[in-house]
Amino acid sequence: MLENLTPEETEAIKELEQRMKGDVPSKMLEDVSLFYRFLKARDFNLKDAELMMRKHIQWYKANGIEDILVNYQPPEVLVKYVPNDFVGFDKEGCPVRYCAIGNTDYKGIFKAVKFTELTKYVSLTIEHDLERLKSQSKKLGKLLTQIVYIYDFDQMTLAKATNKSTLELLLQGLKLYQDNCPERLKAVYIINASLYFTIFFSVIKTILARDLIRKIRVFGTEGWKEKLLEEIDEDVLPAFLGGTRTDPDGNPLCNTFINHGYPVPEKYFFKSSEKSLSQVPGIKKLMVTRFSSVDMTFDVGEPGTVIEWEFETKSRDIGFGLFYQESTKEEIAEVIPKQRIDTSMEPELGMFKCDKVGRYIMVFDNSYSWLHPKEIYCRATLVNPKDQETRSA
């Protein structure tokens, strides 16, 4: 990868490193392919690559990715019912994951966790694979940077392929992957694809980059076992995927390390609750009409101040993000990437520590809605460092 760079590409990498000096978290800098990957994803356009990287750093910090392997404990429902399992390494040493997507109970999962929680869990699996890439690179004496995915569409139904909520959330997830994991994808093998996959993929591919689409190989019920064995050793590949690997008891389904997807029990579902914030004294009511957004601004005069917020919508979801502006003459920067949040089950609570003084802008965005205005009940406060110490005493 980095051995065959042109002089122009080498110069672009040096320039991007210089532009980003002091802004990149230390753990990200451990990745020697970092600047190359972002430039490659933007056809070595320096301006576009820098913008992409700065947005990624904001997302990386906002979601606690640097310490996620140590500090994040995923909910039991995700561990048990989201099939996204590490199989082993392909013949070149890249991690391979298997997902029984056709048998996944996405409706049940989204009744049990918020999209942000699912995103964090997927981010955790990616970080585990990045650690594996580091170890394999050291072990094999060559740089490895990419991951292989096998998506099994067996048992995909029309209801799953056309479910609006599932498709919307998967689209958001794919966009997050594209924006934050450039050039991490080595190959995607779609197996057991049927007519329902065609319906599903016609929606999903609208947001996929051309380079990513070229890495997707689609198979029906035949031909994929032979292809997988070209890329993955038979003693690594589970028997049900065409290899020879089984559980210790000889089970070809490899249930000891492969989750084949199961219905999510109702005991994990959110409990519906009465809307409560509208009755709280001092709550602020915001009306966000369709195709519009509403801002709340906070002037922070002391580094280390924390913004705390709590809000709920009367119905449906709302886009939410936090932005920073050092002064009225400066450009506005995104510090918490905008995302759609559903508070139908419980209010959304959050906090952000402000490292810089200046103006912070909380945005409630309904620009995507063609039909529905949104009624929001919100309260937000600033907590200065001294008051934080009093709380923790």
GROMACS .gro file of N, CA and C in nm, residues 51-52 54-59 61-62 175 179-180 320-325 331-339 352 360-361 363:
model
   96
   51LEU      N    1  -1.118   1.785   0.535
   51LEU     CA    2  -1.253   1.802   0.587
   51LEU      C    3  -1.307   1.670   0.641
   52MET      N    4  -1.287   1.563   0.565
   52MET     CA    5  -1.333   1.430   0.609
   52MET      C    6  -1.266   1.389   0.739
   54ARG      N    7  -1.129   1.584   0.973
   54ARG     CA    8  -1.171   1.668   1.086
   54ARG      C    9  -1.310   1.625   1.136
   55LYS      N   10  -1.399   1.591   1.045
   55LYS     CA   11  -1.532   1.541   1.086
   55LYS      C   12  -1.519   1.408   1.159
   56HIS      N   13  -1.427   1.324   1.111
   56HIS     CA   14  -1.405   1.195   1.177
   56HIS      C   15  -1.352   1.214   1.318
   57ILE      N   16  -1.260   1.307   1.337
   57ILE     CA   17  -1.204   1.331   1.470
   57ILE      C   18  -1.313   1.379   1.566
   58GLN      N   19  -1.403   1.463   1.517
   58GLN     CA   20  -1.516   1.508   1.601
   58GLN      C   21  -1.601   1.389   1.644
   59TRP      N   22  -1.633   1.302   1.548
   59TRP     CA   23  -1.711   1.182   1.579
   59TRP      C   24  -1.635   1.091   1.675
   61LYS      N   25  -1.407   1.162   1.899
   61LYS     CA   26  -1.404   1.216   2.035
   61LYS      C   27  -1.542   1.210   2.101
   62ALA      N   28  -1.646   1.248   2.024
   62ALA     CA   29  -1.781   1.253   2.079
   62ALA      C   30  -1.829   1.115   2.123
  175LYS      N   31  -2.354   0.486   0.636
  175LYS     CA   32  -2.294   0.618   0.614
  175LYS      C   33  -2.187   0.647   0.720
  179ASP      N   34  -1.795   0.720   0.636
  179ASP     CA   35  -1.737   0.849   0.675
  179ASP      C   36  -1.621   0.833   0.773
  180ASN      N   37  -1.621   0.723   0.850
  180ASN     CA   38  -1.525   0.712   0.960
  180ASN      C   39  -1.427   0.595   0.947
  320PHE      N   40  -3.038   1.606   1.594
  320PHE     CA   41  -2.975   1.678   1.704
  320PHE      C   42  -2.824   1.682   1.682
  321GLY      N   43  -2.764   1.800   1.707
  321GLY     CA   44  -2.620   1.814   1.697
  321GLY      C   45  -2.572   1.933   1.777
  322LEU      N   46  -2.441   1.938   1.803
  322LEU     CA   47  -2.383   2.049   1.879
  322LEU      C   48  -2.267   2.106   1.799
  323PHE      N   49  -2.262   2.241   1.792
  323PHE     CA   50  -2.162   2.309   1.711
  323PHE      C   51  -2.089   2.413   1.794
  324TYR      N   52  -1.970   2.454   1.748
  324TYR     CA   53  -1.887   2.549   1.822
  324TYR      C   54  -1.843   2.663   1.731
  325GLN      N   55  -1.843   2.783   1.788
  325GLN     CA   56  -1.795   2.902   1.716
  325GLN      C   57  -1.713   2.985   1.814
  331GLU      N   58  -1.574   3.056   1.158
  331GLU     CA   59  -1.662   2.953   1.103
  331GLU      C   60  -1.715   2.863   1.214
  332ILE      N   61  -1.832   2.806   1.191
  332ILE     CA   62  -1.893   2.715   1.288
  332ILE      C   63  -1.841   2.574   1.264
  333ALA      N   64  -1.798   2.508   1.373
  333ALA     CA   65  -1.743   2.372   1.364
  333ALA      C   66  -1.835   2.274   1.437
  334GLU      N   67  -1.849   2.155   1.381
  334GLU     CA   68  -1.932   2.051   1.441
  334GLU      C   69  -1.853   1.980   1.551
  335VAL      N   70  -1.911   1.971   1.672
  335VAL     CA   71  -1.844   1.900   1.781
  335VAL      C   72  -1.917   1.770   1.818
  336ILE      N   73  -2.049   1.767   1.801
  336ILE     CA   74  -2.124   1.643   1.810
  336ILE      C   75  -2.199   1.628   1.678
  337PRO      N   76  -2.161   1.528   1.598
  337PRO     CA   77  -2.222   1.512   1.466
  337PRO      C   78  -2.373   1.500   1.475
  338LYS      N   79  -2.440   1.562   1.380
  338LYS     CA   80  -2.586   1.561   1.378
  338LYS      C   81  -2.637   1.420   1.352
  339GLN      N   82  -2.738   1.379   1.430
  339GLN     CA   83  -2.800   1.248   1.412
  339GLN      C   84  -2.946   1.254   1.453
  352PHE      N   85  -2.167   1.744   2.738
  352PHE     CA   86  -2.046   1.767   2.659
  352PHE      C   87  -1.955   1.862   2.736
  360TYR      N   88  -2.142   2.788   2.188
  360TYR     CA   89  -2.184   2.653   2.152
  360TYR      C   90  -2.331   2.658   2.109
  361ILE      N   91  -2.359   2.592   1.999
  361ILE     CA   92  -2.492   2.601   1.939
  361ILE      C   93  -2.553   2.462   1.932
  363VAL      N   94  -2.846   2.234   1.802
  363VAL     CA   95  -2.935   2.240   1.686
  363VAL      C   96  -3.037   2.125   1.691
   0.00000   0.00000   0.00000
